[in-house]
JSON list of N, CA and C in Angstrom, two decimals:
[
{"chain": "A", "resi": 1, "resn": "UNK", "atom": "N", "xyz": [0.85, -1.17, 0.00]},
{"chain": "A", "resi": 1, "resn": "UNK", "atom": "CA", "xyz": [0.00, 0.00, 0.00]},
{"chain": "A", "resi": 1, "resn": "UNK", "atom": "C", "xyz": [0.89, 1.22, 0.00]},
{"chain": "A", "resi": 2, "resn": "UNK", "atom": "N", "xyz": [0.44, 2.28, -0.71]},
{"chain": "A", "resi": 2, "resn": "UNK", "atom": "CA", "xyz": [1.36, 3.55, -1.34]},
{"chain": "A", "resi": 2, "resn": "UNK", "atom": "C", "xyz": [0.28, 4.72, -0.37]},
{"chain": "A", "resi": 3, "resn": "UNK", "atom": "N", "xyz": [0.78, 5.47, 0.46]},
{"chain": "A", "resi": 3, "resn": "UNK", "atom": "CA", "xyz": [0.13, 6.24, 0.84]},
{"chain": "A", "resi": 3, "resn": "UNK", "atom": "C", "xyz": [0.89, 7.66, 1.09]},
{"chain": "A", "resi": 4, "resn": "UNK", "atom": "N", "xyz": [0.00, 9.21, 0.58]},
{"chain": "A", "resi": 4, "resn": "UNK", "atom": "CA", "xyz": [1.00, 10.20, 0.97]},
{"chain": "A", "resi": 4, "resn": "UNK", "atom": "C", "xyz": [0.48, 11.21, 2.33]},
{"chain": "A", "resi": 5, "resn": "UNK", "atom": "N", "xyz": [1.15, 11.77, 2.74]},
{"chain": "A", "resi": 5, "resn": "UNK", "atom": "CA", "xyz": [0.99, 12.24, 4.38]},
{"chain": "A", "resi": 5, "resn": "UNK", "atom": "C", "xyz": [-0.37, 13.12, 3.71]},
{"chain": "A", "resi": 6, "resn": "UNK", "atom": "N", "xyz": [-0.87, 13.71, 2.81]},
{"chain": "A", "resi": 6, "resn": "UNK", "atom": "CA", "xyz": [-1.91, 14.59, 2.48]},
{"chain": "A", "resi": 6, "resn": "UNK", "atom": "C", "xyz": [-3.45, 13.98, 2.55]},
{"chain": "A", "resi": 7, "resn": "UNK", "atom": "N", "xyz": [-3.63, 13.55, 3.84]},
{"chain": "A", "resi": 7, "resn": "UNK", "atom": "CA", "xyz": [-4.63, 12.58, 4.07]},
{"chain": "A", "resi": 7, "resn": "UNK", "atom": "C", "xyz": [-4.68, 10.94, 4.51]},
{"chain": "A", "resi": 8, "resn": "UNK", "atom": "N", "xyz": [-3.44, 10.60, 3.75]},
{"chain": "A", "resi": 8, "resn": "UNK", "atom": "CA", "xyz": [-3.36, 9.23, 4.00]},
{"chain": "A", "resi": 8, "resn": "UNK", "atom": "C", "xyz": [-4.12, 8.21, 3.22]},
{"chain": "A", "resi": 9, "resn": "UNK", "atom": "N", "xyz": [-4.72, 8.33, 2.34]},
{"chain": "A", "resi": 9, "resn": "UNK", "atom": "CA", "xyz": [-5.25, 7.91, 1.03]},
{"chain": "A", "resi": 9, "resn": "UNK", "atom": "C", "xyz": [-4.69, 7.70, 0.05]},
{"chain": "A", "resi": 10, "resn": "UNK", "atom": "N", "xyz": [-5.24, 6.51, -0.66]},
{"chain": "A", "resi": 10, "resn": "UNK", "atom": "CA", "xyz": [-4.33, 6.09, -2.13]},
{"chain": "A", "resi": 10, "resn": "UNK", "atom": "C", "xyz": [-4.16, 7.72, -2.53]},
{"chain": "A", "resi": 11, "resn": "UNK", "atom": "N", "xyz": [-3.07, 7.55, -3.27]},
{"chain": "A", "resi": 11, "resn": "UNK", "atom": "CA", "xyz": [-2.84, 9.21, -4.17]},
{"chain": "A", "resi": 11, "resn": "UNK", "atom": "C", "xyz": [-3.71, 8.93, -5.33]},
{"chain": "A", "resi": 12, "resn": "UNK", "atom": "N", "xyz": [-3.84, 10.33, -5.70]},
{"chain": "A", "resi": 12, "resn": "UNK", "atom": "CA", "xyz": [-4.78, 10.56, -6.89]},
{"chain": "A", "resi": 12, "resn": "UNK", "atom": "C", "xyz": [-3.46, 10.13, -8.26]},
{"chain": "A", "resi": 13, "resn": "UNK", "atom": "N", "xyz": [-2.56, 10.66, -8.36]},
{"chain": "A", "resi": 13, "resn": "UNK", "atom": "CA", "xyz": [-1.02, 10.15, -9.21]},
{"chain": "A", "resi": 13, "resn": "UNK", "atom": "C", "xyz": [-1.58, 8.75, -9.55]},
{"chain": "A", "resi": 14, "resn": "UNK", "atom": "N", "xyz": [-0.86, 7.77, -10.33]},
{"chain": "A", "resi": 14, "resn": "UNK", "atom": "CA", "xyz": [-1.02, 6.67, -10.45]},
{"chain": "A", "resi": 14, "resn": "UNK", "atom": "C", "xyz": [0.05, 5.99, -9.81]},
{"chain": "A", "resi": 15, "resn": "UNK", "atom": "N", "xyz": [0.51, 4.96, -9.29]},
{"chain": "A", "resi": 15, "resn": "UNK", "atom": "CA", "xyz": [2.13, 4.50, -9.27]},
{"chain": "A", "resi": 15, "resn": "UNK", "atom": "C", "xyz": [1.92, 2.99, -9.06]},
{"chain": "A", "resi": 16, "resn": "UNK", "atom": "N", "xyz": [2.68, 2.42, -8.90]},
{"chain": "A", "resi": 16, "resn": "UNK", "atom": "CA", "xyz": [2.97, 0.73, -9.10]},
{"chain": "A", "resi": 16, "resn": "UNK", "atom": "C", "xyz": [4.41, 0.65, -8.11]},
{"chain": "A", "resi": 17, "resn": "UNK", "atom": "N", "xyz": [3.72, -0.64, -7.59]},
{"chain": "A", "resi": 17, "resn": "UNK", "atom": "CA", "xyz": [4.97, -1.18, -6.61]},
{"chain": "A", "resi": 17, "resn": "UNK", "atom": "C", "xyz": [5.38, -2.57, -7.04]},
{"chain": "A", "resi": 18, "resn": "UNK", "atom": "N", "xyz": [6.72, -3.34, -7.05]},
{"chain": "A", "resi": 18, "resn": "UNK", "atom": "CA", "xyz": [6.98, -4.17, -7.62]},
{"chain": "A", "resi": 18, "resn": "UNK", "atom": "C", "xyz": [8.11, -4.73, -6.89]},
{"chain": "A", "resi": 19, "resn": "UNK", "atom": "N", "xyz": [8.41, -6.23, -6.54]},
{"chain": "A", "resi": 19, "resn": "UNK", "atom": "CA", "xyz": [8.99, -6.50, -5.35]},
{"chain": "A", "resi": 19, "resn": "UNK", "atom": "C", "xyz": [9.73, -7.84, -6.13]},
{"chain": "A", "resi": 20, "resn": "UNK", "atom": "N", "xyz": [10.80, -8.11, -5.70]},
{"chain": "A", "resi": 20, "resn": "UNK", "atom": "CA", "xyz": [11.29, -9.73, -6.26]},
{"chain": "A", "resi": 20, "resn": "UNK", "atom": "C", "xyz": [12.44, -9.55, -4.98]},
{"chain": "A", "resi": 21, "resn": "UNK", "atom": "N", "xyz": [13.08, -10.73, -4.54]},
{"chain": "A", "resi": 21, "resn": "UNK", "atom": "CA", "xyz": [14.38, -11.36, -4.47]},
{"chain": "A", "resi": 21, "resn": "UNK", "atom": "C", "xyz": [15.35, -11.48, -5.37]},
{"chain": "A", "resi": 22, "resn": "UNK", "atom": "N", "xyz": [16.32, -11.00, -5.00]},
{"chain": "A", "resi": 22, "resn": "UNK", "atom": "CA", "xyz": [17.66, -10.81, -5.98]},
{"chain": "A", "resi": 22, "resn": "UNK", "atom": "C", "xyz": [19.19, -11.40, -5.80]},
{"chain": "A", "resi": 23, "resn": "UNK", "atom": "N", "xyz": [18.55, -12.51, -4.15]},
{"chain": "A", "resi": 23, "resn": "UNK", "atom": "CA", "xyz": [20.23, -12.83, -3.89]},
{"chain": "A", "resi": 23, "resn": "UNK", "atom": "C", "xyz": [19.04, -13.54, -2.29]},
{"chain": "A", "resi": 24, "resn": "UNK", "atom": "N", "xyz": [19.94, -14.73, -1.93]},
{"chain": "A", "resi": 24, "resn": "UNK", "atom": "CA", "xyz": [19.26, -15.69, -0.89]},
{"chain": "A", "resi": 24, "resn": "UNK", "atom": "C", "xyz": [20.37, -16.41, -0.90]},
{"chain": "A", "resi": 25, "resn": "UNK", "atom": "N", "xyz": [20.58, -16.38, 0.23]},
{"chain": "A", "resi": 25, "resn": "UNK", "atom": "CA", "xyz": [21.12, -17.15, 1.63]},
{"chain": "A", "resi": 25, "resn": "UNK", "atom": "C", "xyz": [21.20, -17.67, 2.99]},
{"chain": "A", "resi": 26, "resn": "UNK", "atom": "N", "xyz": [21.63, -18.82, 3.33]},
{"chain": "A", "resi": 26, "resn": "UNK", "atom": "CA", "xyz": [21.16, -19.24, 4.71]},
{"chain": "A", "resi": 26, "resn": "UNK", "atom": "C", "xyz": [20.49, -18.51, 5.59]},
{"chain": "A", "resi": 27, "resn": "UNK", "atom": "N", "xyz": [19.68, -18.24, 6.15]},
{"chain": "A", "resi": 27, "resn": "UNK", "atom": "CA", "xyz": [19.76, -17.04, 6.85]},
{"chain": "A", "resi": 27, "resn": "UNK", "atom": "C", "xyz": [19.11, -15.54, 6.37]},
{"chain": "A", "resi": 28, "resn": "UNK", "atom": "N", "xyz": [19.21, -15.21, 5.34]},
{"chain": "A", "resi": 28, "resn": "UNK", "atom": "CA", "xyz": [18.68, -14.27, 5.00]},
{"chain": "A", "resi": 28, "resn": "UNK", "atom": "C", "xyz": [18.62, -14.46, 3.15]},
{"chain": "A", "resi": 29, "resn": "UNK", "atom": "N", "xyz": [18.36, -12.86, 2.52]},
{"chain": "A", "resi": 29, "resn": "UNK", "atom": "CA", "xyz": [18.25, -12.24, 1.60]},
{"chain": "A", "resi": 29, "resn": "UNK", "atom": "C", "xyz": [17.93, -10.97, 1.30]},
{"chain": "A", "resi": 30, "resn": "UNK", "atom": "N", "xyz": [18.25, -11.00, -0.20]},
{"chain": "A", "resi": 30, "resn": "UNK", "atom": "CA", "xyz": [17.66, -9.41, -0.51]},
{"chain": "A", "resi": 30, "resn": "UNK", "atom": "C", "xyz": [16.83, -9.12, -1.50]},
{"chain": "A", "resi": 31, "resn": "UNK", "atom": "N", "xyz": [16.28, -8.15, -1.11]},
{"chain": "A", "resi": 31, "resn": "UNK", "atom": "CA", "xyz": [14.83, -8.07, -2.00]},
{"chain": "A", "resi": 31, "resn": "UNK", "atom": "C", "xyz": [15.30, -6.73, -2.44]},
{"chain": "A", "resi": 32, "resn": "UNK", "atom": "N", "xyz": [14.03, -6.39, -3.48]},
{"chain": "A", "resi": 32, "resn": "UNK", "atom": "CA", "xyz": [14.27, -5.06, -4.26]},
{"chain": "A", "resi": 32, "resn": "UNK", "atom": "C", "xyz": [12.98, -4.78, -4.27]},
{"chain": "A", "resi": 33, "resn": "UNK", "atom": "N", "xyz": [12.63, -3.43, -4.11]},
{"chain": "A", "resi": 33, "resn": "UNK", "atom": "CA", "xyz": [11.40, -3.23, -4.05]},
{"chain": "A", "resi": 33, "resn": "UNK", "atom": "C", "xyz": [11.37, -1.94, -4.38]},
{"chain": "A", "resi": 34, "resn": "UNK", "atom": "N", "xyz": [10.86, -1.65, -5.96]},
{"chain": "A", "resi": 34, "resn": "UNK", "atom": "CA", "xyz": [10.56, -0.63, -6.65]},
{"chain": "A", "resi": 34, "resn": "UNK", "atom": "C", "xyz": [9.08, 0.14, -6.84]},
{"chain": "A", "resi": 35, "resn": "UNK", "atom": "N", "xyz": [9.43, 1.36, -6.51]},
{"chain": "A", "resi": 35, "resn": "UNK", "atom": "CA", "xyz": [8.24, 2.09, -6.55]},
{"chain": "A", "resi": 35, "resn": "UNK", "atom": "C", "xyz": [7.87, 3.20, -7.61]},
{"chain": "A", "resi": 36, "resn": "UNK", "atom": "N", "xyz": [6.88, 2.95, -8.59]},
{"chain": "A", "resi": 36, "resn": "UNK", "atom": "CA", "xyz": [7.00, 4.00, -9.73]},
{"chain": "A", "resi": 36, "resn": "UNK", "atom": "C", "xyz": [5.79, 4.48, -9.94]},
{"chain": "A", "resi": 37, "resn": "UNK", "atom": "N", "xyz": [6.30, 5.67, -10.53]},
{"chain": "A", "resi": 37, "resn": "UNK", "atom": "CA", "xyz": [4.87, 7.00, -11.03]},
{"chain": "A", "resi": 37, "resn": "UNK", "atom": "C", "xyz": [4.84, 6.46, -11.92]},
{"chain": "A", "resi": 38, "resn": "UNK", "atom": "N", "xyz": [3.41, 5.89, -12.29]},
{"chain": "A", "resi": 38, "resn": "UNK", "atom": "CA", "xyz": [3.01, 5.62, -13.65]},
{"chain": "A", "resi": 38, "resn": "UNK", "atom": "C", "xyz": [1.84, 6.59, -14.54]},
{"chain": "A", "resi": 39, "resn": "UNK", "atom": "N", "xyz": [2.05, 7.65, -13.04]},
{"chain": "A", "resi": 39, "resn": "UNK", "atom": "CA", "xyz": [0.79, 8.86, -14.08]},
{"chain": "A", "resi": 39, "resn": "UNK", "atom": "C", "xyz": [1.90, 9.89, -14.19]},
{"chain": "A", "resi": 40, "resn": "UNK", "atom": "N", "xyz": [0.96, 11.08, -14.71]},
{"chain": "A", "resi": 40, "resn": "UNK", "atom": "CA", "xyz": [1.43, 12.71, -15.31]},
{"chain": "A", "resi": 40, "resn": "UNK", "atom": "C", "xyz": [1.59, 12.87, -13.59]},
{"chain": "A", "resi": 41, "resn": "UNK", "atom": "N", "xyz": [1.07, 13.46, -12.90]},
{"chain": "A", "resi": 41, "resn": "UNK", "atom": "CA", "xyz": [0.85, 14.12, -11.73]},
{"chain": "A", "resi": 41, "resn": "UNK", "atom": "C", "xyz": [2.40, 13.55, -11.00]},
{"chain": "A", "resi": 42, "resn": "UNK", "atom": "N", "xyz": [2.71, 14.80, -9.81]},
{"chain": "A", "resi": 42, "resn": "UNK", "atom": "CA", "xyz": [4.17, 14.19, -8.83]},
{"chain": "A", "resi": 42, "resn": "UNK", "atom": "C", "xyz": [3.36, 13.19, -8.16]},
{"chain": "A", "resi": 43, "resn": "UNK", "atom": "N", "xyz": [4.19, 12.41, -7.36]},
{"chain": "A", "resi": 43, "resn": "UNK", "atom": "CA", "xyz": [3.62, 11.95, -5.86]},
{"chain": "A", "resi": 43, "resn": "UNK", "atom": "C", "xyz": [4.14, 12.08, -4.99]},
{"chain": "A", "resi": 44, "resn": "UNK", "atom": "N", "xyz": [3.85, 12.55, -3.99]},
{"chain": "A", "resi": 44, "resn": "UNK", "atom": "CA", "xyz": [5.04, 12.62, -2.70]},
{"chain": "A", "resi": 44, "resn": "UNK", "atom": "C", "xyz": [3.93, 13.85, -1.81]},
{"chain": "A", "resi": 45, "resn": "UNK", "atom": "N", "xyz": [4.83, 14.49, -0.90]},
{"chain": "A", "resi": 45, "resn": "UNK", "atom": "CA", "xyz": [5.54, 12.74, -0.02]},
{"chain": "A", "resi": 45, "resn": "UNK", "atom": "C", "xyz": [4.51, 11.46, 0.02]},
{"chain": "A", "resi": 46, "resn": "UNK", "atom": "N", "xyz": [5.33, 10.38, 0.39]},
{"chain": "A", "resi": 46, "resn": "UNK", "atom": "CA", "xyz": [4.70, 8.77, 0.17]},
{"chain": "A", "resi": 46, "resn": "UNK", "atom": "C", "xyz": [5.25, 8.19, 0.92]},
{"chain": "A", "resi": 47, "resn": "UNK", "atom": "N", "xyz": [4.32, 7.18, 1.34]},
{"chain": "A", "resi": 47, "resn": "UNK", "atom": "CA", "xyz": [5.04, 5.85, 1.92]},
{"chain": "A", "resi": 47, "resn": "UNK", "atom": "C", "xyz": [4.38, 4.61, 1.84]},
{"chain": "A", "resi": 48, "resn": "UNK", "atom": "N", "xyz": [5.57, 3.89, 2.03]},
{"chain": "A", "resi": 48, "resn": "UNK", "atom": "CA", "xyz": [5.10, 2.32, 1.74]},
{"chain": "A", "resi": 48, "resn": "UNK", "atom": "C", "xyz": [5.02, 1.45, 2.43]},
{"chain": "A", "resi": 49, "resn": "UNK", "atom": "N", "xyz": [3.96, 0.49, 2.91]},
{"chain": "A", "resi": 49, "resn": "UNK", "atom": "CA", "xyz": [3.65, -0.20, 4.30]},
{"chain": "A", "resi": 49, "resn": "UNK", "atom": "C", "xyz": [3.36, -1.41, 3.04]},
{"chain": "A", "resi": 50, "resn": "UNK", "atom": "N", "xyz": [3.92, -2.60, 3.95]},
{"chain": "A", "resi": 50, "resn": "UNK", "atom": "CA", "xyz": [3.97, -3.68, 4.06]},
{"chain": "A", "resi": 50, "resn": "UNK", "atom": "C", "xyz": [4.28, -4.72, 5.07]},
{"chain": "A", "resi": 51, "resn": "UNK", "atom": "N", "xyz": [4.13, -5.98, 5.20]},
{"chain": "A", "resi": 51, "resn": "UNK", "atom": "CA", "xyz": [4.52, -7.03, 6.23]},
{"chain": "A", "resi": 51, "resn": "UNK", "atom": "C", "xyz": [4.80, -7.94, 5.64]},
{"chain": "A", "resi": 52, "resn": "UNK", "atom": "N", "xyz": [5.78, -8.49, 6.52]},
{"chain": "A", "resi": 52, "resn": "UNK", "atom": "CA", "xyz": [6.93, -9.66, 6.18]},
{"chain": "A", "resi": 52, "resn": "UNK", "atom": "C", "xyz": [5.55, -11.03, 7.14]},
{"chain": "A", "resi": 53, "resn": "UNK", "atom": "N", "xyz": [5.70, -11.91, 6.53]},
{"chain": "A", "resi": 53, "resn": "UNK", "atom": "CA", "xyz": [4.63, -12.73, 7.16]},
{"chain": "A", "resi": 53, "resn": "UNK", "atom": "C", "xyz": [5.55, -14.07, 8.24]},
{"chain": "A", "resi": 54, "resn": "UNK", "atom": "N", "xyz": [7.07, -14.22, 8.11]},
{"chain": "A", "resi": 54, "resn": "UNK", "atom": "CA", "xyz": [7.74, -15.37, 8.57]},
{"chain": "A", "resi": 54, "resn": "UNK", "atom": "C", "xyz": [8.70, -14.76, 9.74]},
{"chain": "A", "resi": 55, "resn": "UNK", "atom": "N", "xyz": [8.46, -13.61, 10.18]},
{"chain": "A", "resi": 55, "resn": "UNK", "atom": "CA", "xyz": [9.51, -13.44, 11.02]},
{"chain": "A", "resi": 55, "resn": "UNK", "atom": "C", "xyz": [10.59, -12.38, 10.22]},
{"chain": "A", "resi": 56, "resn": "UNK", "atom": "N", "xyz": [10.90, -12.24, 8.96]},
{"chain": "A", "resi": 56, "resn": "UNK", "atom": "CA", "xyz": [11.60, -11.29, 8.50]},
{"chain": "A", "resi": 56, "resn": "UNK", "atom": "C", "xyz": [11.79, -10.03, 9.39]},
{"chain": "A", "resi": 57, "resn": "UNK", "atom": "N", "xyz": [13.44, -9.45, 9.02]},
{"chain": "A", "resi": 57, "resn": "UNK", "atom": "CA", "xyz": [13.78, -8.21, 9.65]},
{"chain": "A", "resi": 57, "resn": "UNK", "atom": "C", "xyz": [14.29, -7.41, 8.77]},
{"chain": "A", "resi": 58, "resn": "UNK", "atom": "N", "xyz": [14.72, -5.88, 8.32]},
{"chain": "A", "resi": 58, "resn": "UNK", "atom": "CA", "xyz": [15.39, -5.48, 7.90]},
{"chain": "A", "resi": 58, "resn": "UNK", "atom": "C", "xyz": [16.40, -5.16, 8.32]},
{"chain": "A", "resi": 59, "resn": "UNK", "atom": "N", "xyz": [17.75, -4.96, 7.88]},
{"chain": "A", "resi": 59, "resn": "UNK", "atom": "CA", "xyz": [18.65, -5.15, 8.81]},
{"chain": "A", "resi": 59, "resn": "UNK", "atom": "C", "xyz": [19.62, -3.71, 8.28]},
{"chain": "A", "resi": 60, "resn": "UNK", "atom": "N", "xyz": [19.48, -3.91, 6.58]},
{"chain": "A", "resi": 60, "resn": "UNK", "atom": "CA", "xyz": [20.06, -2.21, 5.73]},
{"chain": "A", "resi": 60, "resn": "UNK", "atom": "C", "xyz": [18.75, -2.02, 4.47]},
{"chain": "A", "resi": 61, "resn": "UNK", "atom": "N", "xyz": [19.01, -0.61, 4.43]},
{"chain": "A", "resi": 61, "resn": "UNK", "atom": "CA", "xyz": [18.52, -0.56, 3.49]},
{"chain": "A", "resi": 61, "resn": "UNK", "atom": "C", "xyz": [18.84, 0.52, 2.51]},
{"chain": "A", "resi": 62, "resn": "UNK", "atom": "N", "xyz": [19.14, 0.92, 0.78]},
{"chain": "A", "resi": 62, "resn": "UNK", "atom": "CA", "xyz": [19.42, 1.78, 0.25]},
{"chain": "A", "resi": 62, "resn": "UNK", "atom": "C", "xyz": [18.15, 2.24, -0.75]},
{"chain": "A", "resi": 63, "resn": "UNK", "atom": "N", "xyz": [18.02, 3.53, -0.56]},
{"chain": "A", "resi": 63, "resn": "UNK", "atom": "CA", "xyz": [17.30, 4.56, -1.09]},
{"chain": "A", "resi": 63, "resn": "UNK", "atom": "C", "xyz": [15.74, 5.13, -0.57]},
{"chain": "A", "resi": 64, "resn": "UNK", "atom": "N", "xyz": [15.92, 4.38, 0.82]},
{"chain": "A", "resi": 64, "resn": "UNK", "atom": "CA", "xyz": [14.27, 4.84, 1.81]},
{"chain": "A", "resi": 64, "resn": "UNK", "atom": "C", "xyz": [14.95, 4.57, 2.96]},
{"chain": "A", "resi": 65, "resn": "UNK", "atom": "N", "xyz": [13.86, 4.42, 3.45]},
{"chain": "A", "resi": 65, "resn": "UNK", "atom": "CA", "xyz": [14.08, 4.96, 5.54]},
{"chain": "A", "resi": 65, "resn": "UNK", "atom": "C", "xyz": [12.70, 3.82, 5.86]},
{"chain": "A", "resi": 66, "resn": "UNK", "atom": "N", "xyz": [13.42, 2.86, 6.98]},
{"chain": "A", "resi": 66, "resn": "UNK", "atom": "CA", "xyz": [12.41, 2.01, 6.97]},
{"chain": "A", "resi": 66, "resn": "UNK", "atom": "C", "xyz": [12.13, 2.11, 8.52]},
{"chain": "A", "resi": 67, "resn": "UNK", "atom": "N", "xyz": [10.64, 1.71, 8.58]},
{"chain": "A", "resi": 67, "resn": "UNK", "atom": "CA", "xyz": [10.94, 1.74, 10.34]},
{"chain": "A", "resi": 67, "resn": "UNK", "atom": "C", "xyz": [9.72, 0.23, 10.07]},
{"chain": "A", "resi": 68, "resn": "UNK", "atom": "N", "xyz": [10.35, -0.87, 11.50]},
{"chain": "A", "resi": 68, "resn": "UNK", "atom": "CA", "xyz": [10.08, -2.29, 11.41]},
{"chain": "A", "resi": 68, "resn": "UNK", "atom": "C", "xyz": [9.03, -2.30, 12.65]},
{"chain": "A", "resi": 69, "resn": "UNK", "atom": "N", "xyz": [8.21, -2.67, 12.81]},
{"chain": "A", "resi": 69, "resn": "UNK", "atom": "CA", "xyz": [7.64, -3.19, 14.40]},
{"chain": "A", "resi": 69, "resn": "UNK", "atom": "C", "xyz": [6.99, -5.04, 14.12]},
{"chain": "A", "resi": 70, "resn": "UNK", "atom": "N", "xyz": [7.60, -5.66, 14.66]},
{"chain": "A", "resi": 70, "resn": "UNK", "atom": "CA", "xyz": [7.26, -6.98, 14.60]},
{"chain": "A", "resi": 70, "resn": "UNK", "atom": "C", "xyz": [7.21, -7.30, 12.66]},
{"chain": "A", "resi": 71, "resn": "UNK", "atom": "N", "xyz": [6.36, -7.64, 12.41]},
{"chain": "A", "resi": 71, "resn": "UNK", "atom": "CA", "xyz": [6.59, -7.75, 10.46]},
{"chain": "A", "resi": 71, "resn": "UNK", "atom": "C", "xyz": [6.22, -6.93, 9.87]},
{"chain": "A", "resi": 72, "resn": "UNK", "atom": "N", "xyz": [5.50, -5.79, 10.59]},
{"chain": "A", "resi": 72, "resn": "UNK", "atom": "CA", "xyz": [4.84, -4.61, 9.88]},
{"chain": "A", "resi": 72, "resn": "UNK", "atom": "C", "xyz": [5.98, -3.45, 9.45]},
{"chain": "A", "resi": 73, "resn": "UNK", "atom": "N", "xyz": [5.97, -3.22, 8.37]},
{"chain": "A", "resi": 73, "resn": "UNK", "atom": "CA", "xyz": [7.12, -2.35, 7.69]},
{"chain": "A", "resi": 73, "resn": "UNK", "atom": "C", "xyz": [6.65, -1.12, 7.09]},
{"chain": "A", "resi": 74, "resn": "UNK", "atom": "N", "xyz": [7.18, 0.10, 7.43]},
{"chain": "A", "resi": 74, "resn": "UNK", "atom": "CA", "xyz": [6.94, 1.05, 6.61]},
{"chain": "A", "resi": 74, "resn": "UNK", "atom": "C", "xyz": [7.94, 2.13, 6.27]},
{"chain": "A", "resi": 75, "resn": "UNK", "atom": "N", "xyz": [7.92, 2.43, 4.61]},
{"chain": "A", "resi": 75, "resn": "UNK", "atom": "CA", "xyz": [9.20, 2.83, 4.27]},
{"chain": "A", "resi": 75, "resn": "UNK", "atom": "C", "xyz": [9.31, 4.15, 3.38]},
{"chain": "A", "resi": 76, "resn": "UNK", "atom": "N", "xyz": [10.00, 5.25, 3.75]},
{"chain": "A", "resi": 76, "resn": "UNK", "atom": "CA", "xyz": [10.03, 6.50, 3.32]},
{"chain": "A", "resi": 76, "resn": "UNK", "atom": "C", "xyz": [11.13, 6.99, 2.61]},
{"chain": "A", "resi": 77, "resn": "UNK", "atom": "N", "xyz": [10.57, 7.60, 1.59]},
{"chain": "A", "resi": 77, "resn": "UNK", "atom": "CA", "xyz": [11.83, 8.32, 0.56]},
{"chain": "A", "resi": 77, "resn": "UNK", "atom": "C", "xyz": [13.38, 8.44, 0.99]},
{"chain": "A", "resi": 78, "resn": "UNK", "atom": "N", "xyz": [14.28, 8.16, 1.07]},
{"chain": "A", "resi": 78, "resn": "UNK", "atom": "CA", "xyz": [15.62, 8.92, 1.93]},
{"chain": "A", "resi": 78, "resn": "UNK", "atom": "C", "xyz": [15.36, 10.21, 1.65]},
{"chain": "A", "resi": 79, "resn": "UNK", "atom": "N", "xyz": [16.21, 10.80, 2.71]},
{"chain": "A", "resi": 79, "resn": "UNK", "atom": "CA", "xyz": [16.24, 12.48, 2.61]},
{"chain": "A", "resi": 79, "resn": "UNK", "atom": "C", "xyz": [16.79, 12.65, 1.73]}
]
């Protein structure tokens, strides 16, 4: 779910989120998780909430700001 602080409602913008694994190992992995404007209009500010369903943690992350509570994840633009 894509939500921007101007209410907290889907944005009127269009955008698409898109997620795979890119590397797995004992123990962990890494995922990629792309977020794109697919309309005319900006979007922002935004954020992106999701949950890990097995226990997953984040541990780094490059190009957002994540904050974790139990599997619930939500993740903001970097400054």
């Amino acid at each position: 779910e894509v939500t921007t602080d101007e209410g907290g409602g889907t944005p009127d913008a269009s955008c698409s989120v898109g997620y795979r694994v890119v590397g797995e190992w004992p123990g962990g992995f890494q995922g990629e998780i792309a977020v794109r404007n697919t309309g005319s209009a900006a979007v922002g500010p935004w954020t992106l909430a999701f949950s890990f369903a097995d226990g997953q943690s984040i541990t780094n992350m490059w190009g957002g700001t994540a904050t974790q509570d139990a599997g619930a994840v939500s993740v903001a633009p970097a400054p």
